[in-house]
Coordinates of C-alpha atoms and ligand atoms in Angstrom, one line a residue:
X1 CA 248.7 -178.6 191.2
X2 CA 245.1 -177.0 191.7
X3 CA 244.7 -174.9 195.4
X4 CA 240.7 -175.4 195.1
X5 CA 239.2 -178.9 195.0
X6 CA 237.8 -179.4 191.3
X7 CA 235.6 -182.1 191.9
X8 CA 232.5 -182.4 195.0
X9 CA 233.3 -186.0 195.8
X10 CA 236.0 -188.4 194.3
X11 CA 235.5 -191.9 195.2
X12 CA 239.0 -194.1 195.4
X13 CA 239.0 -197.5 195.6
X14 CA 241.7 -199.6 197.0
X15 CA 242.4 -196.8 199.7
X16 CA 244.0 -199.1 202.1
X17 CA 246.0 -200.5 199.8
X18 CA 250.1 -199.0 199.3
X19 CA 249.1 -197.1 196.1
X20 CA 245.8 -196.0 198.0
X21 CA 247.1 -194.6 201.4
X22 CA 249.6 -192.4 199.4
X23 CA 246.1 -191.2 197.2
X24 CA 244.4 -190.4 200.1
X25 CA 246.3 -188.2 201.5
X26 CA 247.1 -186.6 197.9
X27 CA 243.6 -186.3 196.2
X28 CA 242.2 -184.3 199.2
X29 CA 243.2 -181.2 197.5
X30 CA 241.2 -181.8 194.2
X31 CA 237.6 -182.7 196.1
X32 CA 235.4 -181.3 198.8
X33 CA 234.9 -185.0 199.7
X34 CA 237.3 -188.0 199.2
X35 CA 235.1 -191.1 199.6
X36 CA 237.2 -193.9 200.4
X37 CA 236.6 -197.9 199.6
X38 CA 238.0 -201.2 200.2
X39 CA 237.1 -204.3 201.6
X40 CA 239.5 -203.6 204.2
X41 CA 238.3 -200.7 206.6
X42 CA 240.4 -200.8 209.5
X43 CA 243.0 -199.7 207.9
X44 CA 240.8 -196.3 206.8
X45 CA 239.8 -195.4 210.2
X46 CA 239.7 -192.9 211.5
X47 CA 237.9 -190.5 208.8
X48 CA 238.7 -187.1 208.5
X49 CA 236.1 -184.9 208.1
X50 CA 236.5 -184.7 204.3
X51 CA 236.5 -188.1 204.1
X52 CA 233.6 -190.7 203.9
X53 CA 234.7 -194.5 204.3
X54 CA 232.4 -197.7 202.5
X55 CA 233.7 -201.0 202.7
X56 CA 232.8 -202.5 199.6
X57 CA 233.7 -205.8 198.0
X58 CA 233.6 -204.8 194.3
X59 CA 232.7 -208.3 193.2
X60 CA 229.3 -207.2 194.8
X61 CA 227.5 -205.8 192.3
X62 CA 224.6 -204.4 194.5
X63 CA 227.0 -202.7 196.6
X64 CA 229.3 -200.8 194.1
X65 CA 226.5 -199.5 192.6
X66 CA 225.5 -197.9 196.3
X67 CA 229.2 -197.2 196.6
X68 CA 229.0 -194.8 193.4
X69 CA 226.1 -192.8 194.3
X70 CA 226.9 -189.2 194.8
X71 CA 230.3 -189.3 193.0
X72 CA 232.1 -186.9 190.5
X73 CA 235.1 -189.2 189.5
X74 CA 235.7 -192.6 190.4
X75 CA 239.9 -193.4 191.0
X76 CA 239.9 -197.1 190.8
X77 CA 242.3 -198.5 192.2
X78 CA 240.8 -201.6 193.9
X79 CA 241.3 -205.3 193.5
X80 CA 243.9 -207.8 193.3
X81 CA 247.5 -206.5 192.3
X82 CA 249.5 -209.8 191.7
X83 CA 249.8 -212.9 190.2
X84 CA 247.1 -215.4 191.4
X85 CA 244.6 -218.3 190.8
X86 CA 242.3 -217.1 187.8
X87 CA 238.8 -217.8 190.0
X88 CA 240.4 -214.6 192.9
X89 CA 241.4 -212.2 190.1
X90 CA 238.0 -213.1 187.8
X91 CA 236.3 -211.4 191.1
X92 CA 238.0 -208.1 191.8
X93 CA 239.1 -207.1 189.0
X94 CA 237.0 -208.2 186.3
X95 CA 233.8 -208.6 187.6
X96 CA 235.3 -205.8 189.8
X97 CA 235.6 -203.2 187.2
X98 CA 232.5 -204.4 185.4
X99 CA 231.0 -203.3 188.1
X100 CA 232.6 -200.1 188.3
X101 CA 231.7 -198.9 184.4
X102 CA 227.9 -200.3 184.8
X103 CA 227.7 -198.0 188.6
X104 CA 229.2 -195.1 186.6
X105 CA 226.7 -195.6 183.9
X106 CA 223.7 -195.2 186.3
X107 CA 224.8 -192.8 188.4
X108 CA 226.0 -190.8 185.3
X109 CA 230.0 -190.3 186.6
X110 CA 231.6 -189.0 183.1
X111 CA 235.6 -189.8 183.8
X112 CA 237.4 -193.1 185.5
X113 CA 240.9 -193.3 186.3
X114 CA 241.5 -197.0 186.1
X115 CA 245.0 -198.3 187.6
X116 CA 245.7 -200.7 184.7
X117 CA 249.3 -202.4 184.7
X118 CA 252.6 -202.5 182.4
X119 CA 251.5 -206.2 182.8
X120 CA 249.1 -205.8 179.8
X121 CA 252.1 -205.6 178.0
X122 CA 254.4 -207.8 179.8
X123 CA 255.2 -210.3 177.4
X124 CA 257.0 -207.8 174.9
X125 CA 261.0 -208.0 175.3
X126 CA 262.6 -205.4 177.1
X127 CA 264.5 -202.7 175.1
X128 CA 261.3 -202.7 172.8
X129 CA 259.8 -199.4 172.4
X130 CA 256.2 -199.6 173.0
X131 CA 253.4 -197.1 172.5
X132 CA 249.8 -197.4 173.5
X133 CA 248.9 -198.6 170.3
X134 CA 251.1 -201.9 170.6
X135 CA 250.0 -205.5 170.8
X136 CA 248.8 -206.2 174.1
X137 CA 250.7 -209.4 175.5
X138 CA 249.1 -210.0 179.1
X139 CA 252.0 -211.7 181.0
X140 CA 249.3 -213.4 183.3
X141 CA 246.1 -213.8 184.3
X142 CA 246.6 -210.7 186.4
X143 CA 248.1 -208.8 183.1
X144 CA 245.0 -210.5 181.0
X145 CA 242.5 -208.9 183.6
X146 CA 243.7 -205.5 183.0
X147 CA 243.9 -205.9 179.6
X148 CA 239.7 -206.2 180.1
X149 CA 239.6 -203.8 182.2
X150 CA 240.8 -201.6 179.5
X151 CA 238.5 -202.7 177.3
X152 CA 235.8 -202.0 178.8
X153 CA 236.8 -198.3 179.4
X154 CA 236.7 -198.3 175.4
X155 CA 233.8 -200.1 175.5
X156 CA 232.0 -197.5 177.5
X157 CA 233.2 -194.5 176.3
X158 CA 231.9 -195.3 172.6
X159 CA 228.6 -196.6 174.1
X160 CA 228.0 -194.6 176.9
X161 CA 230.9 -191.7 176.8
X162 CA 232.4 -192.5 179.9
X163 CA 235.8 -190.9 179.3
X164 CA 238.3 -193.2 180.8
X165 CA 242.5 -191.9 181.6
X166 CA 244.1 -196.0 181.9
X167 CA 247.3 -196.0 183.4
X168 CA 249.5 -198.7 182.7
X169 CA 251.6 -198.3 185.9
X170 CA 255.5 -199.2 185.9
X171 CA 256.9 -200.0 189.3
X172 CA 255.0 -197.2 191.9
X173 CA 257.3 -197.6 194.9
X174 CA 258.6 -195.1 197.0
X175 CA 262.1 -195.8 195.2
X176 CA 263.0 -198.0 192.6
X177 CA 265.1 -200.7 194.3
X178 CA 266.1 -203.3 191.3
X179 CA 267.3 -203.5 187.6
X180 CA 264.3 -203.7 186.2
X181 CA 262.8 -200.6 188.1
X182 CA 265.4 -198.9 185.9
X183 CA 263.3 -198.9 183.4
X184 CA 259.8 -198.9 184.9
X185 CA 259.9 -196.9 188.0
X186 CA 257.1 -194.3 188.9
X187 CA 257.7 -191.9 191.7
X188 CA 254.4 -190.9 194.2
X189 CA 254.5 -187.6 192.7
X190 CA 254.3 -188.7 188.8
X191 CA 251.6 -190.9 189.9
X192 CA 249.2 -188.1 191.3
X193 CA 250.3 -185.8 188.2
X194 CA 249.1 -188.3 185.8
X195 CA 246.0 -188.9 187.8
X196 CA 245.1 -185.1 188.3
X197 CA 246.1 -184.7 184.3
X198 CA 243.9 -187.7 184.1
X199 CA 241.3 -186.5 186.2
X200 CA 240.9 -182.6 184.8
X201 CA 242.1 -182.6 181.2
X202 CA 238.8 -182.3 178.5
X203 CA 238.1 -184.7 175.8
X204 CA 240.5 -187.7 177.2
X205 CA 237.9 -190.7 175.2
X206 CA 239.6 -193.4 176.4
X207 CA 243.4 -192.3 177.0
X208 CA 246.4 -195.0 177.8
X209 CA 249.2 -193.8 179.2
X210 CA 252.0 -195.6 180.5
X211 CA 253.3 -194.2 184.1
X212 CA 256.5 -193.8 184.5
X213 CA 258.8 -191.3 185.3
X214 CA 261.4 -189.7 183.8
X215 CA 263.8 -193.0 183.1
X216 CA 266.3 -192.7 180.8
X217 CA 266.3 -195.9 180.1
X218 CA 262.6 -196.3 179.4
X219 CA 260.3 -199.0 177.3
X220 CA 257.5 -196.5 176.5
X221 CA 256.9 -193.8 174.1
X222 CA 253.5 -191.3 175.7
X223 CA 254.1 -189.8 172.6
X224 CA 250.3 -190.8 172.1
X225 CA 248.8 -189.2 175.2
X226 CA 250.4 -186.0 174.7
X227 CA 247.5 -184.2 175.4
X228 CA 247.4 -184.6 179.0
X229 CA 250.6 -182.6 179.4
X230 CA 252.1 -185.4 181.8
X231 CA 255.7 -184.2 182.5
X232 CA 257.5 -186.3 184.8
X233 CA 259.3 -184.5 187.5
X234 CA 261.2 -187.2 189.0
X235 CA 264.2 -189.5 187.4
X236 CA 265.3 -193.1 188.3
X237 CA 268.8 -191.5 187.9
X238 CA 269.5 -190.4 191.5
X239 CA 269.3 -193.9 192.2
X240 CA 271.2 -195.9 189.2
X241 CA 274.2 -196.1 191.2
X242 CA 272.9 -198.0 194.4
X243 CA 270.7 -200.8 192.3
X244 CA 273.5 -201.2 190.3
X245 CA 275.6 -201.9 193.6
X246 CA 273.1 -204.0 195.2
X247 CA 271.7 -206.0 192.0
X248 CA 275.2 -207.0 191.5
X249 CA 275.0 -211.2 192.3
X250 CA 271.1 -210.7 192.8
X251 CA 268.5 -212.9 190.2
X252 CA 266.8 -210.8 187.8
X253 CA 263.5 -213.1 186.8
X254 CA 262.1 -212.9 183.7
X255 CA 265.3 -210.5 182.4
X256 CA 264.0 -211.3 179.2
X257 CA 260.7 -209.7 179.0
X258 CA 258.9 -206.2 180.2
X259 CA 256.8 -207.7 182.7
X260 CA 259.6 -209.6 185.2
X261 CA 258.9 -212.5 187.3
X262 CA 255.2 -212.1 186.4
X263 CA 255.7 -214.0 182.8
X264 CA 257.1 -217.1 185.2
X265 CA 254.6 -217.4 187.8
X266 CA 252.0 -220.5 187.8
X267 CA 250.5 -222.6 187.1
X268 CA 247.8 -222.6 189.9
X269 CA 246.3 -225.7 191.5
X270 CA 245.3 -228.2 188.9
Ligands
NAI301 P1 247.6 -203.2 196.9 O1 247.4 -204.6 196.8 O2 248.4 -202.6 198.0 O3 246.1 -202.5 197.0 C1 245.0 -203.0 196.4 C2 243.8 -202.8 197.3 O4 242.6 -203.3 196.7 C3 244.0 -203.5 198.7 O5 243.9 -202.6 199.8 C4 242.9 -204.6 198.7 O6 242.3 -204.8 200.0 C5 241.9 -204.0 197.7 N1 241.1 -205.0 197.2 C6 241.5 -206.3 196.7 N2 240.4 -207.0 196.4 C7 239.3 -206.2 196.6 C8 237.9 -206.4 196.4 N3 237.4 -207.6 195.9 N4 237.1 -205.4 196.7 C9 237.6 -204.2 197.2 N5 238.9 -204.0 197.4 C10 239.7 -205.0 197.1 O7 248.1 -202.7 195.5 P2 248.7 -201.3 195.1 O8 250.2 -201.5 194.9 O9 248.3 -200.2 196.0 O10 248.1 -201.0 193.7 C11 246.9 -200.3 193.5 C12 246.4 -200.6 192.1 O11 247.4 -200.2 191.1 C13 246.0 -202.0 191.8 O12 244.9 -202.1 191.0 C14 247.2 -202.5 191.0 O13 246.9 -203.6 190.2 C15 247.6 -201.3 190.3 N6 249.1 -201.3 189.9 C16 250.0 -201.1 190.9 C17 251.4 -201.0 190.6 C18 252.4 -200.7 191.6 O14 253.6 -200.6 191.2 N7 252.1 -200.5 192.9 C19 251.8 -201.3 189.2 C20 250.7 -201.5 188.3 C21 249.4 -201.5 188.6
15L302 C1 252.1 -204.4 189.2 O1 251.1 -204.4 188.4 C2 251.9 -204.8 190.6 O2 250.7 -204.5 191.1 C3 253.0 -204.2 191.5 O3 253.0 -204.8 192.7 C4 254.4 -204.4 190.8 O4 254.6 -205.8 190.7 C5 254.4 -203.8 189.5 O5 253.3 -204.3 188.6 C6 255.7 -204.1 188.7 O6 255.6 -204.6 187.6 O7 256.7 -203.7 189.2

């Protein structure tokens, strides 16, 4: 998409994570400097010599705000990406991305891509056509922190202007292996469109787009963040025939509803 890096220094959380290895490799292009964070750093090594790596815990306040010093554009991609016990998700991800907006205040980063989930809206039935301007229904407490986090990206654009891209990601696999991925399967390549859309387009406020590709048989209407010019260039298509052959005798939890097996998971401990 763009042969000259557009920012100095990106920071990406969760780069040892799935969704994170794939973005490291595919954000070099777009900075002089990729600095790379998780609270797993083995995984990272070794750097490259764009690349800085900070192991972080982004529940640590103190350190996130170290971790953002420098930056152009934060990717945020960190923290906990299933179902658990309230007390583990209240740290990563919402005091996480707390943490996140109040570093970009005071280092003065003006744009966040935040990796929000199609678990904010999870609890809607499937064949419903939803828009970014739906009723959020958080299919768990993993949905429900997401939903914050996307509140505070309004939050701090209309207080502090922080422009903020959120993408409520489908199903980002390499390929879409299920029924339900029929629906809300994102390719690698969509993925880093949206994000460089996300990352370069003027005047985003606080833009929610759902990521997905090209699926014909698809939940969500981007009608409303046009303006990024996403246009999918894969399609779950090529691969219809295969789930439908292997999904045939298979479970499909939660059929009822967007978000899956997420809307029957819990409760946790007492
Ligand atoms: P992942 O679980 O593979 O990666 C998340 C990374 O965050 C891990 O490397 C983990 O070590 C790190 N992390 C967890 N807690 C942390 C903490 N307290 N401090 C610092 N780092 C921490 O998940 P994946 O699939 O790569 O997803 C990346 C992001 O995209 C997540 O925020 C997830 O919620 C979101 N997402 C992913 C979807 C997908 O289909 N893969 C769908 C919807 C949202
Ligand atoms: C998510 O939000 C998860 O992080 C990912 O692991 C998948 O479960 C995805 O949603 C999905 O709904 O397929």
């Amino acid at each position: 998409m763009s042969a000259h890096p557009v920012f100095q220094r990106i920071l990406l959380t969760g780069a040892a994570g799935a969704l994170g290895r794939q973005l490291r490799q595919r954000l070099a292009q777009y900075s002089t400097v990729l600095r790379l964070s998780d609270i797993q750093v083995d995984p990272l090594y070794p750097a490259q010599p764009h690349e800085e790596i900070v192991q972080c815990d982004l529940a640590d306040k103190t350190a996130v705000q170290q971790l953002a010093q420098g930056v152009d554009a934060i990717v945020h991609f960190g923290g906990v990406s299933t179902e658990q016990a309230f007390e583990n998700i209240l740290a990563a991800n919402i005091c996480g991305t707390y943490h996140i907006y109040e570093a970009a205040r005071v280092h003065g980063i003006r744009r966040v891509i935040f990796a929000s989930s199609n678990h904010v809206v999870g609890f809607h039935r499937r064949g419903e056509i939803l828009d970014a301007n739906c009723a959020r229904k958080p299919d768990s407490y993993y949905g429900l922190s997401k939903s914050y986090g996307e509140d505070l990206a309004t939050f701090y654009y209309d207080r502090y202007g922080i422009e903020t891209v959120s993408i409520r990601i489908g199903s980002a696999f390499p390929e879409p292996n299920n029924i339900r991925m029929l629906s809300t399967w994102l390719s690698y390549n969509d993925l880093e469109q949206i994000i460089y859309k996300g990352l370069t387009t003027p005047n985003v406020g606080h833009t929610v787009i759902f990521g997905a590709s090209d699926n014909p048989d698809t939940w969500w209407d981007n009608r409303l963040a046009a303006h990024l010019g996403y246009q999918p260039v894969d399609t779950v298509e090529v691969y219809r025939e295969q789930i439908l052959k292997n999904s045939v005798g298979q479970a499909d939890s939660g059929a009822a509803y967007q978000g899956g097996g997420f809307t029957e998971l819990g409760p946790f401990g007492n």
